[in-house]
Coordinates of C-alpha atoms in Angstrom, one line a residue:
M495 CA 132.5 76.0 87.6
A496 CA 131.6 79.6 87.2
Q497 CA 132.6 81.9 90.0
I498 CA 130.0 84.0 91.8
K499 CA 131.0 87.7 91.5
R500 CA 131.3 89.4 94.9
A501 CA 129.1 92.4 95.4
P502 CA 131.1 95.7 95.7
S503 CA 131.2 97.1 99.2
M504 CA 130.5 100.6 100.5
A505 CA 134.2 100.8 101.4
E506 CA 135.1 100.4 97.8
V507 CA 132.7 103.1 96.8
A508 CA 134.3 105.4 99.3
Q509 CA 137.8 104.6 98.0
I510 CA 136.9 105.4 94.4
A511 CA 134.9 108.5 95.3
G512 CA 137.7 109.7 97.7
V513 CA 135.3 110.2 100.6
S514 CA 134.6 108.5 104.0
H515 CA 132.5 105.5 104.5
Q516 CA 130.1 107.7 106.5
T517 CA 129.7 110.1 103.5
V518 CA 128.8 107.2 101.2
S519 CA 126.2 106.0 103.8
R520 CA 124.6 109.5 103.9
V521 CA 124.4 109.6 100.1
V522 CA 123.0 106.1 99.8
N523 CA 120.3 106.8 102.5
D524 CA 119.5 110.2 100.9
F525 CA 120.5 112.2 104.1
P526 CA 121.0 115.9 103.8
G527 CA 124.3 117.7 104.5
V528 CA 126.4 116.4 101.6
R529 CA 127.7 118.9 99.1
P530 CA 126.3 118.5 95.6
E531 CA 129.7 117.8 94.0
T532 CA 130.5 115.2 96.6
R533 CA 127.2 113.6 96.2
Q534 CA 127.7 113.4 92.5
R535 CA 131.2 111.7 92.9
V536 CA 129.7 109.1 95.2
Q537 CA 126.8 108.4 92.8
D538 CA 129.3 108.1 89.9
A539 CA 131.3 105.6 91.9
I540 CA 128.1 103.6 92.7
T541 CA 127.3 103.5 89.0
T542 CA 130.8 102.4 88.1
L543 CA 131.0 99.6 90.6
G544 CA 127.3 98.5 90.4
Y545 CA 127.0 98.9 94.1
R546 CA 123.6 97.9 95.7
R547 CA 122.5 99.0 99.1
N548 CA 122.3 96.3 101.9
N549 CA 118.8 96.6 103.1
S550 CA 119.3 94.4 106.1
A551 CA 122.1 96.6 107.3
R552 CA 120.1 99.6 106.6
T553 CA 117.2 98.3 108.7
L554 CA 119.5 97.6 111.6
A555 CA 121.1 101.0 111.4
T556 CA 117.8 103.0 111.2
N557 CA 115.4 100.8 113.1
Q558 CA 113.1 101.0 110.0
S559 CA 112.0 98.2 107.6
F560 CA 111.6 100.6 104.7
L561 CA 108.4 98.7 103.8
I562 CA 105.1 100.4 103.2
G563 CA 101.9 98.2 103.2
V564 CA 99.3 99.1 100.6
I565 CA 95.8 97.6 100.9
A566 CA 93.1 97.8 98.2
V567 CA 90.0 96.0 97.0
G568 CA 91.1 93.8 94.2
S569 CA 90.2 95.7 91.1
F570 CA 91.6 96.4 87.6
L571 CA 89.6 99.6 87.2
F572 CA 91.4 102.6 85.9
G573 CA 91.6 104.7 89.0
P574 CA 92.7 102.1 91.6
T575 CA 95.2 100.5 89.2
H576 CA 96.9 103.8 88.3
T577 CA 96.9 104.8 92.0
L578 CA 98.7 101.6 92.9
A579 CA 101.3 102.1 90.1
S580 CA 102.0 105.7 91.1
L581 CA 102.4 104.8 94.7
E582 CA 104.9 102.1 94.0
Q583 CA 107.0 104.3 91.7
A584 CA 107.0 107.2 94.2
A585 CA 107.9 104.8 97.1
R586 CA 110.7 103.2 95.2
H587 CA 112.1 106.7 94.4
H588 CA 112.4 107.3 98.1
G589 CA 114.1 103.9 98.8
Y590 CA 110.9 102.1 100.1
T591 CA 109.4 98.8 99.0
T592 CA 105.6 98.4 98.8
L593 CA 103.8 95.3 100.0
L594 CA 100.5 95.0 98.2
G595 CA 97.5 93.3 99.9
T596 CA 94.3 93.0 97.9
I597 CA 91.0 91.7 99.2
R598 CA 88.3 90.3 96.9
T599 CA 85.5 92.4 98.4
A600 CA 85.4 95.2 101.0
N601 CA 85.3 92.5 103.7
E602 CA 86.3 93.5 107.3
K603 CA 87.7 90.1 108.1
E604 CA 90.0 90.1 105.0
F605 CA 91.0 93.7 105.8
G606 CA 92.1 92.7 109.2
E607 CA 94.0 89.7 107.9
V608 CA 96.0 91.8 105.5
I609 CA 96.7 94.4 108.2
D610 CA 98.1 91.6 110.5
Q611 CA 100.3 90.4 107.7
F612 CA 101.7 93.9 107.2
L613 CA 102.4 94.2 110.9
E614 CA 104.2 90.9 111.0
R615 CA 106.5 92.3 108.3
S616 CA 107.1 95.4 110.5
V617 CA 105.9 97.9 107.9
D618 CA 106.8 101.5 108.6
A619 CA 103.4 102.7 107.4
I620 CA 100.1 101.5 105.8
I621 CA 98.2 103.1 102.9
V622 CA 94.6 102.2 102.4
I623 CA 93.2 102.8 98.9
A624 CA 89.6 103.4 100.1
A625 CA 87.9 102.9 96.8
R626 CA 84.9 101.5 98.6
E627 CA 83.3 103.6 101.4
S628 CA 83.4 100.6 103.8
M629 CA 87.3 100.6 103.6
S630 CA 87.3 104.0 105.3
R631 CA 85.3 102.6 108.2
Y632 CA 87.6 99.6 108.6
A633 CA 90.7 101.9 108.5
E634 CA 89.3 104.2 111.2
Q635 CA 88.8 101.2 113.5
F636 CA 92.4 100.1 113.2
E637 CA 94.4 100.9 116.3
N638 CA 98.2 100.7 116.2
N639 CA 101.3 102.9 116.4
V640 CA 102.0 102.4 112.7
P641 CA 101.1 105.6 110.6
I642 CA 98.1 105.0 108.3
I643 CA 96.8 107.2 105.5
M644 CA 93.7 106.7 103.3
V645 CA 93.7 107.5 99.6
G646 CA 90.3 108.4 98.2
P647 CA 88.1 110.1 100.8
E648 CA 88.1 113.8 101.3
V649 CA 89.9 115.2 104.3
E650 CA 86.6 116.1 106.0
A651 CA 85.4 112.5 105.8
T652 CA 87.6 111.3 108.7
D653 CA 88.5 112.8 112.1
S654 CA 91.0 110.3 113.1
L655 CA 93.1 109.5 110.0
S656 CA 94.9 111.5 107.3
A657 CA 93.3 111.3 103.9
L658 CA 94.5 112.4 100.5
S659 CA 92.8 112.3 97.1
V660 CA 92.3 113.9 93.7
D661 CA 89.7 116.6 94.0
Q662 CA 86.8 114.5 92.8
S663 CA 84.3 117.2 93.8
G664 CA 86.1 120.0 92.0
G665 CA 86.3 117.8 88.9
A666 CA 82.5 117.1 88.9
R667 CA 81.7 120.7 89.6
A668 CA 83.8 121.7 86.6
A669 CA 82.0 119.3 84.4
I670 CA 78.5 120.6 85.3
R671 CA 79.6 124.2 85.0
H672 CA 81.0 123.5 81.5
L673 CA 77.7 122.0 80.4
A674 CA 75.7 124.8 82.0
Q675 CA 77.8 127.4 80.3
L676 CA 77.0 125.7 77.0
G677 CA 73.3 126.2 77.8
H678 CA 72.4 122.8 79.0
N679 CA 69.8 123.1 81.7
H680 CA 68.7 119.4 81.8
I681 CA 71.5 116.9 82.5
L682 CA 71.6 113.2 83.0
L683 CA 74.0 112.0 85.7
L684 CA 75.3 108.5 84.9
N685 CA 76.5 107.6 88.3
G686 CA 78.9 105.0 89.5
P687 CA 78.0 102.3 92.1
E688 CA 76.7 103.8 95.3
D689 CA 79.3 102.0 97.6
W690 CA 82.3 103.5 95.7
T691 CA 83.9 106.6 97.3
D692 CA 84.7 108.4 94.0
A693 CA 81.3 107.7 92.6
Q694 CA 79.5 109.4 95.6
L695 CA 81.9 112.3 95.8
R696 CA 81.3 113.0 92.1
R697 CA 77.5 112.6 92.4
R698 CA 77.2 114.8 95.5
A699 CA 79.3 117.6 93.9
A700 CA 77.4 117.4 90.6
L701 CA 74.1 117.7 92.3
S702 CA 75.2 120.6 94.5
Q703 CA 76.6 122.5 91.5
A704 CA 73.5 121.8 89.4
S705 CA 71.3 123.1 92.3
E706 CA 73.4 126.3 92.5
L707 CA 73.1 126.9 88.8
G708 CA 69.4 126.0 88.5
V709 CA 70.1 123.0 86.3
K710 CA 67.5 120.1 86.2
I711 CA 69.0 116.7 87.0
Q712 CA 68.0 113.2 86.0
E713 CA 69.9 110.3 87.5
T714 CA 70.7 106.7 86.6
E715 CA 73.3 104.3 88.1
G716 CA 75.9 102.2 86.3
D717 CA 78.6 99.8 87.5
W718 CA 81.6 101.5 85.9
S719 CA 81.4 99.2 82.8
A720 CA 80.9 100.2 79.2
K721 CA 77.9 97.7 79.2
S722 CA 76.1 99.7 81.8
G723 CA 76.8 102.9 79.9
F724 CA 75.4 101.3 76.8
Q725 CA 72.2 100.3 78.6
A726 CA 71.8 103.8 80.0
G727 CA 72.3 105.2 76.5
I728 CA 69.6 103.0 75.1
A729 CA 67.2 104.1 77.9
L730 CA 68.0 107.7 77.2
A731 CA 67.4 107.3 73.5
T732 CA 63.9 106.0 74.1
Q733 CA 62.8 109.2 75.9
E734 CA 60.9 111.9 74.0
P735 CA 63.4 114.3 72.5
A736 CA 61.5 117.3 73.8
N737 CA 61.7 116.0 77.4
R738 CA 65.0 114.2 77.6
P739 CA 68.3 115.7 78.9
T740 CA 70.4 117.5 76.4
A741 CA 73.7 116.4 78.1
V742 CA 75.1 113.6 80.2
F743 CA 77.8 113.6 82.8
S744 CA 79.2 110.1 83.2
A745 CA 81.1 109.2 86.3
N746 CA 83.8 107.5 84.3
D747 CA 85.0 107.3 80.7
E748 CA 84.3 103.6 80.3
M749 CA 80.5 104.1 80.9
A750 CA 80.7 107.2 78.6
L751 CA 82.1 105.0 75.9
G752 CA 79.2 102.6 76.1
L753 CA 76.8 105.5 76.1
L754 CA 78.4 106.9 73.0
A755 CA 78.0 103.6 71.3
A756 CA 74.3 103.3 72.2
L757 CA 73.5 106.9 71.1
H758 CA 75.2 106.2 67.7
K759 CA 73.3 103.0 67.3
C760 CA 70.0 104.9 67.9
G761 CA 70.9 107.6 65.4
I762 CA 71.5 110.3 68.0
N763 CA 74.3 112.6 67.2
V764 CA 76.9 113.6 69.8
P765 CA 77.3 116.5 70.5
R766 CA 74.6 118.0 68.2
D767 CA 71.7 116.2 69.9
I768 CA 73.3 115.3 73.3
S769 CA 76.6 116.4 74.8
V770 CA 78.6 114.0 76.9
V771 CA 81.3 114.5 79.5
G772 CA 83.3 111.6 81.1
F773 CA 85.7 111.4 84.0
D774 CA 89.2 109.9 84.3
N775 CA 90.8 110.8 80.9
V776 CA 91.7 107.2 80.3
S777 CA 94.2 106.5 77.5
G778 CA 92.6 106.8 74.1
T779 CA 89.6 109.1 75.0
E780 CA 90.9 111.6 72.5
Y781 CA 90.2 108.9 69.8
Y782 CA 86.6 108.1 70.8
T783 CA 84.0 109.1 68.3
P784 CA 83.7 111.9 69.0
A785 CA 86.7 112.7 71.1
L786 CA 85.5 112.7 74.7
T787 CA 85.4 115.8 76.9
T788 CA 86.4 114.5 80.3
V789 CA 88.0 115.3 83.7
G790 CA 91.6 114.2 84.0
Q791 CA 93.2 112.9 87.2
D792 CA 97.0 113.4 87.8
F793 CA 97.9 110.0 89.4
A794 CA 101.6 110.6 89.2
T795 CA 101.2 113.7 91.4
L796 CA 98.8 111.8 93.7
G797 CA 101.3 109.0 94.2
Q798 CA 104.1 111.4 95.0
R799 CA 102.0 113.4 97.4
V800 CA 100.7 110.3 99.2
I801 CA 104.3 109.0 99.7
D802 CA 105.4 112.5 100.9
A803 CA 102.6 112.5 103.4
V804 CA 103.6 109.0 104.6
L805 CA 107.2 110.1 105.1
D806 CA 106.0 113.1 107.1
L807 CA 103.8 110.8 109.3
I808 CA 106.8 108.4 109.8
S809 CA 109.0 111.3 110.9
G810 CA 106.2 112.8 113.2
K811 CA 105.4 115.8 111.0
E812 CA 102.0 117.1 109.9
P813 CA 101.4 116.0 106.3
D814 CA 100.1 118.1 103.5
V815 CA 96.7 116.5 102.6
S816 CA 95.4 119.2 100.3
P817 CA 93.7 117.5 97.3
V818 CA 95.4 117.1 93.9
P819 CA 93.5 119.3 91.4
A820 CA 91.4 117.6 88.7
R821 CA 91.4 119.2 85.2
L822 CA 88.5 119.5 82.7
I823 CA 89.7 118.6 79.2
V824 CA 87.3 119.9 76.6
R825 CA 87.1 118.0 73.3
D826 CA 84.5 117.3 70.6
S827 CA 81.7 115.5 72.6
T828 CA 80.3 118.7 74.0
S829 CA 78.7 121.7 72.3
S830 CA 76.2 124.5 73.0
V831 CA 72.5 123.9 72.9
V832 CA 72.2 126.7 70.3
S833 CA 74.2 124.7 67.8
Q834 CA 72.1 121.6 68.5
T835 CA 69.0 123.3 67.1
D836 CA 70.6 124.9 64.0

């Protein structure tokens, strides 16, 4: 019968590293006050022995569960999926485990059930990915001594909770400014669904920037899918060339992809006839035909910043909730109006 190998102990790590048991504990729990060379010796000993931290003992010693609950509307869309991944990776880096609770729709009853499950597991904090605007309302009604932070809404959107996001408004404004600088004074906004936080932040910012620049706006709504973008593209192509918009700002890249396909099918050249800007910078947008000008979101930084804010809330500090900048990425799908009439 094969023997089960005994897990190495903290005392063995201390013996190999030539330090005290307390020093090993401080290194394992990432506490300050350990000299870099000592910390390195302990980490080398941990690697050599294959030591793994005893989370049960850690919980008893610190009175923390080292669990963070993350709640989101079940969705495999680009933004929510990448936000979830970045949060999990950042939390794990700090020694925390994430518990994921997804609800099928933005339903208050389901939201409450997931929150109750988190509390039963004694989570140290809760993160709400408020992709739908209703999720923000539910989170604000939640009353408990567990820190809670929302991901998605702008800071000004809530008085009672901390909120952190990518600068959706800044990204949308940059897209409209880019098109206006190219001479486009009539732009179609291909908006996302009206009950999605990001969609409305992008729409409001685009409208505001267009108004400031004297740009005429036409609007239509999609559902984030390439199919809805294709339908919007077909509708755009049927308009009289002299009266139709010369550029489109799509609220996400997937709708922009459908739009590009529809315009190509109808014999409309991008960017000569119509320029197109997307949002998200999903993997592969540089290989669209043409390569898509878009607004990129830094989800890795967002995840790290959210977890940093959570740790501040847990320790009673004021978190930094300044938005993560969005970045305009100019590629081949936009050009000046002058070149379109050559």
